[in-house]
């Protein structure tokens, strides 16, 4: 059986619940950003919406991949479906590694893509590159996140290290935004959401030392998304 | 130097000026409050009337007892103001 890293058995299932909550929150924010784009036609709202759709997709891939690892009935169903398609009697056993690697790869690449897009969008206009350079830089970053996601299948900490760096710079951007908006309370909450997400990612890096840090990481990630939801609610129900 | 207002921001400023005057305002007052030229204001007013965000009403002046026009904010205009405030809050919060 393919192993990316070990997680505490007592936490199995809870991380899927957290991923489901994060998925719903990401879709809510993506939906409202898309609604704003439809009104004012500014591309940054599309990018922001797309970033949160990527987060939602990352959580979907995580739900499917880890759900199949945790729950034997799900694995049995998947084997019955996949077996005839790949044409092998032992499909569930022979292709399990490929399946799980693909699942984790898709989860990582979408999540990294989301963090990168949020980082680009959170920069102030003067920090954003002009269109030609922007396109070439984005092309380079897409290549790099693809490569990092592939490597992360063999060394998971590469993914969390990269996420940590991107989230760290994003936190700085949101801190600048908080100052630029005359210390807007909602901007402060968004900054802290990303701080919580950053702490979660840092915890994931050290799972190889202490397995329970996986639960810590998941809890901080959930708290980050819940704070984003709270901010979204405060803004849209004013 | 002040940045140029977008079309939506201009509409918001016009509607906000009307709201701040209790929901009814004379065209000249609106022109000064929203900081627009006469021609530009008329262009936007035509659009706002068409979209039912405002309507034009004849009122009798207090001093001269003459019929004059006033611009009145509709419920739809009020909803637009509220929605635009929410959008701006979202934009500020998420640094967009």
Short mmCIF file of C-alpha atoms in Angstrom, two decimals:
data_model
loop_
_atom_site.label_atom_id
_atom_site.label_comp_id
_atom_site.label_asym_id
_atom_site.label_seq_id
_atom_site.Cartn_x
_atom_site.Cartn_y
_atom_site.Cartn_z
CA UNK A 1 0.00 0.00 0.00
CA UNK A 2 1.28 3.45 -0.95
CA UNK A 3 2.19 5.62 2.07
CA UNK A 4 2.78 9.37 1.84
CA UNK A 5 3.07 9.90 5.58
CA UNK A 6 1.57 8.34 8.67
CA UNK A 7 -1.37 9.90 10.43
CA UNK A 8 -2.70 9.03 13.89
CA UNK A 9 -5.41 6.35 13.67
CA UNK A 10 -7.66 8.11 16.17
CA UNK A 11 -7.89 11.09 13.78
CA UNK A 12 -9.00 9.04 10.76
CA UNK A 13 -12.25 10.42 9.45
CA UNK A 14 -12.05 13.74 11.31
CA UNK A 15 -9.68 15.13 8.67
CA UNK A 16 -12.28 14.18 6.03
CA UNK A 17 -14.95 16.05 7.98
CA UNK A 18 -12.67 19.08 8.18
CA UNK A 19 -11.99 18.83 4.42
CA UNK A 20 -15.75 18.75 3.76
CA UNK A 21 -16.24 21.92 5.84
CA UNK A 22 -13.30 23.64 4.10
CA UNK A 23 -14.80 22.66 0.75
CA UNK A 24 -18.14 24.31 1.53
CA UNK A 25 -16.46 27.49 2.81
CA UNK A 26 -14.25 27.71 -0.29
CA UNK A 27 -17.29 27.38 -2.56
CA UNK A 28 -19.17 30.13 -0.66
CA UNK A 29 -16.29 32.58 -1.07
CA UNK A 30 -15.77 31.58 -4.72
CA UNK A 31 -19.48 32.12 -5.37
CA UNK A 32 -19.57 35.63 -3.90
CA UNK A 33 -16.40 36.68 -5.71
CA UNK A 34 -17.92 35.43 -8.97
CA UNK A 35 -21.10 37.41 -8.23
CA UNK A 36 -19.01 40.60 -7.84
CA UNK A 37 -17.21 39.83 -11.12
CA UNK A 38 -20.55 39.57 -12.92
CA UNK A 39 -21.42 43.07 -11.72
CA UNK A 40 -18.17 44.98 -12.24
CA UNK A 41 -16.36 42.75 -14.80
CA UNK A 42 -12.95 43.13 -13.10
CA UNK A 43 -10.73 40.11 -13.78
CA UNK A 44 -9.19 40.01 -10.28
CA UNK A 45 -12.52 38.74 -8.93
CA UNK A 46 -12.49 35.88 -11.44
CA UNK A 47 -8.96 34.93 -10.38
CA UNK A 48 -9.95 35.08 -6.72
CA UNK A 49 -13.05 32.97 -7.38
CA UNK A 50 -10.97 30.48 -9.37
CA UNK A 51 -8.44 30.26 -6.52
CA UNK A 52 -11.15 29.20 -4.10
CA UNK A 53 -12.60 26.76 -6.63
CA UNK A 54 -9.11 25.20 -6.76
CA UNK A 55 -9.16 24.95 -2.94
CA UNK A 56 -12.55 23.25 -3.17
CA UNK A 57 -11.18 20.82 -5.78
CA UNK A 58 -8.12 20.09 -3.63
CA UNK A 59 -10.44 19.16 -0.77
CA UNK A 60 -12.55 16.96 -3.06
CA UNK A 61 -9.46 15.06 -4.21
CA UNK A 62 -8.35 14.73 -0.59
CA UNK A 63 -11.78 13.43 0.44
CA UNK A 64 -11.77 10.79 -2.30
CA UNK A 65 -8.13 9.70 -1.89
CA UNK A 66 -8.00 9.57 1.90
CA UNK A 67 -11.54 8.21 2.14
CA UNK A 68 -10.46 5.22 0.08
CA UNK A 69 -7.46 4.71 2.38
CA UNK A 70 -9.55 4.84 5.58
CA UNK A 71 -12.69 3.00 4.55
CA UNK A 72 -12.55 -0.55 3.13
CA UNK A 73 -16.15 -0.48 1.78
CA UNK A 74 -15.29 2.61 -0.31
CA UNK A 75 -12.17 0.81 -1.57
CA UNK A 76 -14.26 -2.24 -2.52
CA UNK A 77 -16.67 -0.08 -4.51
CA UNK A 78 -13.81 1.76 -6.23
CA UNK A 79 -12.14 -1.55 -7.14
CA UNK A 80 -15.38 -2.87 -8.64
CA UNK A 81 -15.68 0.31 -10.73
CA UNK A 82 -12.02 0.68 -11.72
CA UNK A 83 -11.31 -3.04 -12.29
CA UNK A 84 -13.32 -3.54 -15.48
CA UNK A 85 -12.07 -0.21 -16.85
CA UNK A 86 -8.39 -1.14 -16.53
CA UNK A 87 -9.11 -4.75 -17.48
CA UNK A 88 -7.27 -6.51 -14.65
CA UNK A 89 -8.67 -8.94 -12.13
CA UNK A 90 -6.41 -7.62 -9.35
CA UNK A 91 -6.97 -3.91 -10.33
CA UNK A 92 -7.54 -2.77 -6.78
CA UNK A 93 -4.21 -4.16 -5.61
CA UNK A 94 -2.00 -3.54 -8.68
CA UNK A 95 -3.17 -0.01 -9.38
CA UNK A 96 -3.69 1.24 -5.84
CA UNK A 97 -0.29 2.98 -5.70
CA UNK A 98 -0.92 4.78 -8.99
CA UNK A 99 -4.41 5.77 -7.87
CA UNK A 100 -3.28 7.19 -4.54
CA UNK A 101 -0.28 8.97 -6.07
CA UNK A 102 -2.60 10.54 -8.65
CA UNK A 103 -5.07 11.56 -5.96
CA UNK A 104 -2.41 13.19 -3.79
CA UNK A 105 -0.78 14.80 -6.84
CA UNK A 106 -4.09 16.37 -7.91
CA UNK A 107 -4.82 17.50 -4.36
CA UNK A 108 -1.38 19.12 -4.02
CA UNK A 109 -1.25 20.79 -7.42
CA UNK A 110 -4.70 22.37 -7.02
CA UNK A 111 -3.91 23.59 -3.49
CA UNK A 112 -0.54 25.06 -4.53
CA UNK A 113 -2.17 26.67 -7.57
CA UNK A 114 -4.78 28.23 -5.28
CA UNK A 115 -2.22 29.65 -2.82
CA UNK A 116 -0.20 31.07 -5.72
CA UNK A 117 -3.23 32.70 -7.31
CA UNK A 118 -4.29 34.23 -3.97
CA UNK A 119 -0.74 35.52 -3.53
CA UNK A 120 -0.83 37.20 -6.97
CA UNK A 121 -4.26 38.72 -6.37
CA UNK A 122 -3.41 39.96 -2.86
CA UNK A 123 -0.55 42.08 -4.22
CA UNK A 124 -1.31 45.74 -4.72
CA UNK A 125 -1.45 46.96 -8.34
CA UNK A 126 2.02 48.48 -8.33
CA UNK A 127 3.42 45.11 -7.24
CA UNK A 128 1.67 43.25 -10.05
CA UNK A 129 3.55 42.60 -13.23
CA UNK A 130 2.45 43.99 -16.58
CA UNK A 131 0.48 41.65 -18.88
CA UNK A 132 3.25 40.01 -20.99
CA UNK A 133 5.56 39.42 -18.05
CA UNK A 134 2.60 38.32 -15.94
CA UNK A 135 1.76 35.61 -18.48
CA UNK A 136 5.34 34.34 -18.67
CA UNK A 137 5.74 34.41 -14.88
CA UNK A 138 2.48 32.52 -14.41
CA UNK A 139 3.67 29.96 -16.96
CA UNK A 140 6.86 29.47 -14.99
CA UNK A 141 4.99 29.12 -11.72
CA UNK A 142 2.56 26.57 -13.20
CA UNK A 143 5.57 24.49 -14.28
CA UNK A 144 7.14 24.79 -10.82
CA UNK A 145 4.01 23.82 -8.91
CA UNK A 146 3.53 20.83 -11.24
CA UNK A 147 7.09 19.75 -10.55
CA UNK A 148 6.77 20.33 -6.80
CA UNK A 149 3.52 18.34 -6.67
CA UNK A 150 5.19 15.44 -8.50
CA UNK A 151 8.20 15.45 -6.18
CA UNK A 152 5.89 15.77 -3.15
CA UNK A 153 4.50 12.32 -3.94
CA UNK A 154 7.86 10.96 -2.84
CA UNK A 155 8.76 13.55 -0.21
CA UNK A 156 5.56 15.08 1.19
CA UNK A 157 7.36 17.84 3.14
CA UNK A 158 8.30 19.58 -0.15
CA UNK A 159 4.62 20.42 -0.71
CA UNK A 160 4.13 21.83 2.79
CA UNK A 161 7.41 23.77 2.66
CA UNK A 162 6.36 25.39 -0.62
CA UNK A 163 2.87 26.14 0.73
CA UNK A 164 4.43 27.66 3.84
CA UNK A 165 6.61 30.02 1.79
CA UNK A 166 3.71 31.14 -0.44
CA UNK A 167 1.35 31.54 2.52
CA UNK A 168 4.00 33.44 4.46
CA UNK A 169 4.34 36.04 1.71
CA UNK A 170 0.54 36.15 1.34
CA UNK A 171 0.21 36.90 5.07
CA UNK A 172 2.59 39.85 4.59
CA UNK A 173 0.46 41.08 1.66
CA UNK A 174 -2.67 40.88 3.79
CA UNK A 175 -0.91 42.68 6.64
CA UNK A 176 -0.09 45.50 4.20
CA UNK A 177 -3.71 45.44 3.07
CA UNK A 178 -4.84 45.74 6.70
CA UNK A 179 -2.67 48.83 7.13
CA UNK A 180 -3.69 50.31 3.75
CA UNK A 181 -7.40 50.00 4.55
CA UNK A 182 -6.99 52.07 7.75
CA UNK A 183 -6.95 48.94 9.94
CA UNK A 184 -10.21 47.55 8.61
CA UNK A 185 -11.47 44.87 11.03
CA UNK A 186 -12.46 42.46 8.29
CA UNK A 187 -9.05 42.84 6.64
CA UNK A 188 -7.54 42.00 10.04
CA UNK A 189 -9.63 38.83 10.25
CA UNK A 190 -8.59 37.78 6.72
CA UNK A 191 -4.93 38.32 7.65
CA UNK A 192 -5.38 36.11 10.72
CA UNK A 193 -7.16 33.45 8.64
CA UNK A 194 -4.05 33.11 6.53
CA UNK A 195 -1.84 33.16 9.63
CA UNK A 196 -3.80 30.15 10.95
CA UNK A 197 -3.47 28.40 7.57
CA UNK A 198 0.28 29.12 7.67
CA UNK A 199 0.61 27.63 11.18
CA UNK A 200 -1.29 24.55 10.00
CA UNK A 201 1.12 24.09 7.09
CA UNK A 202 4.13 24.46 9.38
CA UNK A 203 2.71 21.73 11.63
CA UNK A 204 2.31 19.38 8.64
CA UNK A 205 6.03 19.74 7.79
CA UNK A 206 7.01 18.10 11.08
CA UNK A 207 4.57 15.17 11.01
CA UNK A 208 7.53 12.83 10.46
CA UNK A 209 8.79 13.74 13.97
CA UNK A 210 5.50 13.67 15.84
CA UNK A 211 2.48 12.03 14.18
CA UNK A 212 -0.11 13.97 16.19
CA UNK A 213 1.08 17.21 14.55
CA UNK A 214 -1.10 16.09 11.61
CA UNK A 215 -4.16 16.64 13.81
CA UNK A 216 -2.76 20.01 14.94
CA UNK A 217 -2.22 21.02 11.31
CA UNK A 218 -5.73 19.98 10.31
CA UNK A 219 -7.27 21.85 13.25
CA UNK A 220 -5.40 25.07 12.45
CA UNK A 221 -6.36 24.76 8.77
CA UNK A 222 -10.00 24.32 9.77
CA UNK A 223 -9.80 27.32 12.13
CA UNK A 224 -8.36 29.40 9.28
CA UNK A 225 -11.24 28.49 7.00
CA UNK A 226 -13.82 29.05 9.74
CA UNK A 227 -12.43 32.55 10.30
CA UNK A 228 -12.69 33.17 6.54
CA UNK A 229 -16.31 32.01 6.70
CA UNK A 230 -17.00 34.31 9.66
CA UNK A 231 -15.48 37.26 7.77
CA UNK A 232 -17.45 36.39 4.65
CA UNK A 233 -20.64 36.25 6.74
CA UNK A 234 -19.90 39.62 8.40
CA UNK A 235 -19.30 41.24 4.99
CA UNK A 236 -22.24 39.76 3.09
CA UNK A 237 -24.84 40.09 5.85
CA UNK A 238 -24.22 43.71 6.73
CA UNK B 1 -3.94 63.14 -6.98
CA UNK B 2 -7.42 61.51 -6.69
CA UNK B 3 -7.94 58.34 -8.74
CA UNK B 4 -10.58 58.19 -11.46
CA UNK B 5 -13.86 56.74 -10.26
CA UNK B 6 -15.18 53.67 -12.05
CA UNK B 7 -18.67 53.65 -13.54
CA UNK B 8 -20.08 51.72 -10.58
CA UNK B 9 -18.39 54.08 -8.10
CA UNK B 10 -19.95 57.06 -9.90
CA UNK B 11 -23.40 55.47 -9.70
CA UNK B 12 -22.79 54.75 -6.00
CA UNK B 13 -21.75 58.39 -5.37
CA UNK B 14 -24.89 59.67 -7.14
CA UNK B 15 -27.22 57.37 -5.21
CA UNK B 16 -25.42 58.07 -1.93
CA UNK B 17 -25.80 61.83 -2.47
CA UNK B 18 -29.57 61.31 -2.92
CA UNK B 19 -29.76 59.07 0.16
CA UNK B 20 -27.86 61.62 2.28
CA UNK B 21 -30.43 64.23 1.33
CA UNK B 22 -33.24 62.10 2.70
CA UNK B 23 -34.00 60.27 -0.54
CA UNK B 24 -34.97 63.30 -2.64
CA UNK B 25 -32.64 65.87 -4.19
CA UNK B 26 -32.72 68.65 -6.77
CA UNK B 27 -30.59 68.13 -9.91
CA UNK B 28 -28.29 71.10 -9.21
CA UNK B 29 -27.61 69.96 -5.67
CA UNK B 30 -26.90 66.46 -6.98
CA UNK B 31 -24.43 67.82 -9.49
CA UNK B 32 -22.41 69.52 -6.77
CA UNK B 33 -22.65 66.67 -4.24
CA UNK B 34 -21.60 64.00 -6.73
CA UNK B 35 -18.93 66.22 -8.29
CA UNK B 36 -20.05 65.66 -11.87
CA UNK B 37 -20.60 67.91 -14.88
CA UNK B 38 -24.16 68.64 -16.00
CA UNK B 39 -23.77 66.58 -19.17
CA UNK B 40 -22.24 63.57 -17.42
CA UNK B 41 -24.82 63.65 -14.65
CA UNK B 42 -27.67 63.69 -17.18
CA UNK B 43 -26.17 60.67 -18.96
CA UNK B 44 -26.01 58.74 -15.72
CA UNK B 45 -29.46 59.87 -14.63
CA UNK B 46 -30.98 58.55 -17.85
CA UNK B 47 -29.37 55.19 -17.12
CA UNK B 48 -30.48 55.20 -13.49
CA UNK B 49 -34.08 56.05 -14.43
CA UNK B 50 -34.07 53.29 -17.04
CA UNK B 51 -32.81 50.79 -14.44
CA UNK B 52 -35.42 52.06 -11.94
CA UNK B 53 -32.82 53.00 -9.36
CA UNK B 54 -34.25 56.54 -9.26
CA UNK B 55 -37.23 58.38 -10.68
CA UNK B 56 -37.90 62.04 -11.53
CA UNK B 57 -40.67 63.75 -9.64
CA UNK B 58 -42.28 67.20 -10.01
CA UNK B 59 -42.34 69.10 -6.75
CA UNK B 60 -43.63 72.57 -5.80
CA UNK B 61 -40.85 74.87 -4.54
CA UNK B 62 -41.38 76.25 -1.02
CA UNK B 63 -40.37 79.83 -1.77
CA UNK B 64 -41.38 80.49 -5.38
CA UNK B 65 -44.36 78.05 -5.50
CA UNK B 66 -43.15 76.94 -8.90
CA UNK B 67 -43.06 73.39 -10.21
CA UNK B 68 -39.53 71.98 -10.21
CA UNK B 69 -37.98 68.59 -10.74
CA UNK B 70 -36.49 66.36 -8.04
CA UNK B 71 -34.69 63.05 -8.20
CA UNK B 72 -36.03 60.39 -5.86
CA UNK B 73 -34.29 57.22 -4.76
CA UNK B 74 -36.28 54.00 -5.25
CA UNK B 75 -36.18 50.84 -3.13
CA UNK B 76 -34.13 49.23 -5.88
CA UNK B 77 -31.66 52.11 -5.59
CA UNK B 78 -31.45 51.54 -1.83
CA UNK B 79 -30.77 47.83 -2.41
CA UNK B 80 -28.02 48.72 -4.88
CA UNK B 81 -26.41 50.99 -2.29
CA UNK B 82 -26.47 48.23 0.31
CA UNK B 83 -25.09 45.65 -2.13
CA UNK B 84 -22.33 47.98 -3.32
CA UNK B 85 -21.29 48.62 0.30
CA UNK B 86 -21.07 44.85 0.85
CA UNK B 87 -19.00 44.45 -2.33
CA UNK B 88 -16.64 47.22 -1.23
CA UNK B 89 -16.27 45.67 2.21
CA UNK B 90 -15.45 42.30 0.61
CA UNK B 91 -12.90 43.96 -1.70
CA UNK B 92 -11.23 45.78 1.20
CA UNK B 93 -11.21 42.71 3.47
CA UNK B 94 -9.65 40.40 0.86
CA UNK B 95 -7.29 43.00 -0.59
CA UNK B 96 -8.74 42.86 -4.11
#
